[in-house]
Amino acid sequence: MSAPGTVSFSLRRIGVIAELTVLEAVRQRLFGVLLVLAAGMIAGAQLLREFNFGSSELKFITDFGFGAVTLFGTILAVVTAAQLFFAEIENRTALTLLAKPVFRAEFVLGKFAGVAAVLALFVGVTTGVLVAVLWMREQSLMASVPEAFERGRLVQYGSVVAFGALQWLKFSVIAALTLVIAGFANTNLYSVVISFLVVLICHLQYLAHESWRRMASGVGRTAAMLLAAVFPNFQMFNVGDRVAAGQAIDPVVLGGSAAYGALYLAVFLALAVYVFRRREI
Amino acid sequence: MFSGVVRSRATTLLVVLVVLGVAGWTGARVGAGAWAVLRADMPVLTSADIEAAAGEGIMVGLLGGFRAVTADFLWVRANAVWEEQDIPGTQTLIKLVTAVDSRPLLFWINGSRMIGYDMPVWRIDAAAREGDAMPAVVQARVYAEQARAAISLLERARVYHPEEALLVIEIANLRHRKLGDLAGAAELYRQAARLPGAPYYAARIHAEMLRQLGRERDAWAWLVEVHRGLPREDPMAMAEIVLGRIRELEERLHLTEGERYAPRAERLPVGGQ
Amino acid sequence: MSAVPPPAISVEGLTKDFLLSVRGYRVRAVDDLTLQVPAGQVFGLLGPNGSGKSTTIKVVLGLIEPTLGRTAIFGVRSAEVRSRLNVGYLPENPNFHRFLSGRELVTFYARVCGVDRARLRDRVDEVIEWVGLKDAASRRLSTYSKGMLQRIGLAQAVVHDPRLLILDEPTAGVDPVGSAEIGELILRLKAQGKTVVLSSHLLAQVEDLCDRIAILNRGRLVLEGGVDDLVTEKGRDALIVRGLDASALGDLRGWLDGRGAELVAVEKPRTTLDRIFREHVAERMQAADAPTAPGPGTEGRPR
Ligand SMILES: Nc1ncnc2c1ncn2[C@@H]1O[C@H](COP(=O)(O)OP(=O)(O)O)[C@@H](O)[C@H]1O
Ligand SMILES: [Mg+2]
């Protein structure tokens, strides 16, 4: 607690702001997406039975499940971060809040923590549904095609959960990145569009990284070099294919990707705070 | 306090970019180990793949880290056109799927079965429907053609999966059933049986093929060698059945008591039985 | 501590330019403004739309940076977060989190301001009752009328019991009855010894409330002073008399002449339309106690 007449940076205030942010997401029915997606995953898994893929059906369920989590999680991360941030700016509720003894850093981190909690809920529910669907399907496949399960279960459930955790980290990085962009932007739409563009570039960063040395000098080469230097490599979180193929995630990969994600999370959050402090609200 | 000019977005942006540059340099070191593994896992895109992908409008899926899902989608489509007995459609999609994601064996093996076993039947049926029934000689040629196409797909798969027994077995089956090449198939089964993680039945089938080729002595020697290496506790290994085959062959070869195979477990009588 | 307590707000040489384009076009919202708000008074910041009132307030609250000059609250520079410990702020046209109920909103701001957990509920109920929204406290803000929003805004501004309240156009867009009620609350704050700064573009409306006013135009200070000093015309007195007929008026005129004074004008006293409307509505409400009549008592009732 701070002495009377002084204010110190407070995790409690960040928590209060985060709570409000989650409440807003809940009441604005951002979770409708979630229910639709979970239902879609279950329905999609049923459709796959139409084709007699045998035990490979588990790979398909895992691939589609991971794909859905990754795609919708990315969309949710960008849209909720931008939406919940601009709701405060456009309704001028940020003014009321910042006229209280609240640091701008607390505001940004509180918004982020709320979005991260929403994303954790999203990943938790979707991964949970995926594990349940896989488990039940594997159970029935073990009865109908036992020869495919000679060496035991095919699905690496631990790795499915680890995949979910790593995706949550990636979505949190995306949310923090969106807050940096929102700090520059004047409108919600603009920051959503730019954020998606940046996320796409981050997925292709490795190509720029691998190619700029080979390119002839010129504008293209400089551009590729800058892209490679400035944007993070989001393929670092792309660990799902192995899991779908029934292999566990390599601990080196898991550790390295988590460290990479944590680094960028810290960097983007620091930048989001920096940009917002310099923003004229 | 900052003046309005210093506080401009350009300055802020510059600071952000510099920080990101430093982060990128650090991140490349932090994530180097993980990235080496992940990168090695990512199939190399050839320009032909990219052309095909661009034509199919799946470029974003490919580049955005949705390679497996993209391939799965295409595979589901391949199965849909397969049900309609659409030969060019099925062929194109099999090629595309295996180009997009060369890792799952399912695409290669099931693709080769569509080409090698289903397509000749479709061709013959289609000709019959058009009142142009093929004579047996022509039918045989169709079967052979399709089998060779299937084998060439599987050979391509072997470039990506050189140690995979199931691919070799698949080729052996086509040689045996569709090209009537029993000796070639037998040799492939032998090769398959020696690959790591090969199913136990590969060795048994190799023996059976040797027997059919009249090489009963070779079949016996092979099975004896196989039986020595079989785990007794794994029911899928079917050690009992292999031993039964060995005994059958010994009967037919009229081997003496001394020549017969004596597995270790039989030499050491188990108390109680 | 110096012997003289610092003023509630001090603004020294404040200039604020807004950059309108990257090319460097600027608009000067506040131009070299210097003023002080003494503690314990109701201070009116007046001026037409666009005269820089809200901008001045935002700089004082540290929400935007000044281009030039300095501002402080109770002697603490606005740039420091602790300057806002003792301030409650009601923004212009407040637009609170619509998905919250009135009670949730006030609770949120109370927690942000660090109101003791043990006292939180009581304090929130207390201020909601104070602004007269007890019955509407659990309704979503999206169902609140303009006047109710202003009052819940006032509740969140006072919830942590600050010494200074800054109210930006607290009665803008609110009907006369609602405005009068807000005026009432402001006077009660003054009675509690709070300093209140309110801005308005309706000069007449705040005349009754303010002890002191400053009038801005195009970002510049036009006039500042005590209300009494400004509106009373020195050397003149007004008498309001009942039952004076024409002959008595002639006598009075003569009597005044004898004392060297002059009767300048004889007029019927005028009330304000505002006041007539308020009195009329209040009468009707008392007579019928009608639940359909507009006013805070019915506004707050759930449908
Ligand atoms: N964020 C801003 N960007 C650009 N101009 C602004 C901004 N805020 C206010 N202004 C301009 O500054 C002037 C003063 O505005 P304001 O302080 O809101 O006036 P008031 O509150 O007295 O109506 C106006 O001309 C307004 O257009
Ligand atoms: Mg204003």
Tab-separated table of N, CA and C and ligand atoms in Angstrom, chain C residues 48-55 57-58 92 168-169 199, ligand 2:
chain	number	residue	atom	x	y	z
C	48	PRO	N	-18.393	30.310	-24.794
C	48	PRO	CA	-19.132	29.628	-25.850
C	48	PRO	C	-18.490	28.291	-26.226
C	49	ASN	N	-19.207	27.516	-27.032
C	49	ASN	CA	-18.659	26.243	-27.509
C	49	ASN	C	-17.335	26.484	-28.214
C	50	GLY	N	-16.374	25.625	-27.950
C	50	GLY	CA	-15.086	25.719	-28.636
C	50	GLY	C	-14.167	26.767	-28.053
C	51	SER	N	-14.491	27.290	-26.869
C	51	SER	CA	-13.653	28.351	-26.310
C	51	SER	C	-12.484	27.792	-25.505
C	52	GLY	N	-12.406	26.467	-25.356
C	52	GLY	CA	-11.235	25.877	-24.695
C	52	GLY	C	-11.463	25.421	-23.268
C	53	LYS	N	-12.730	25.363	-22.844
C	53	LYS	CA	-13.015	24.964	-21.461
C	53	LYS	C	-12.603	23.505	-21.224
C	54	SER	N	-13.102	22.611	-22.083
C	54	SER	CA	-12.808	21.188	-21.880
C	54	SER	C	-11.319	20.913	-22.021
C	55	THR	N	-10.689	21.589	-22.956
C	55	THR	CA	-9.258	21.390	-23.149
C	55	THR	C	-8.493	21.782	-21.892
C	57	ILE	N	-9.593	21.795	-18.863
C	57	ILE	CA	-9.878	20.789	-17.834
C	57	ILE	C	-9.018	19.546	-18.067
C	58	LYS	N	-8.920	19.101	-19.331
C	58	LYS	CA	-8.155	17.883	-19.627
C	58	LYS	C	-6.674	18.070	-19.318
C	92	GLU	N	-17.525	15.725	-20.047
C	92	GLU	CA	-18.580	16.304	-20.866
C	92	GLU	C	-19.273	15.160	-21.619
C	168	ASP	N	-17.591	18.913	-16.145
C	168	ASP	CA	-17.564	19.542	-17.471
C	168	ASP	C	-18.973	19.509	-18.052
C	169	GLU	N	-19.573	20.656	-18.156
C	169	GLU	CA	-20.944	20.809	-18.656
C	169	GLU	C	-21.899	19.826	-17.970
C	199	SER	N	-17.974	23.751	-15.790
C	199	SER	CA	-17.918	24.530	-17.029
C	199	SER	C	-19.301	24.544	-17.633
D	2	MG	MG	-16.438	21.347	-23.850
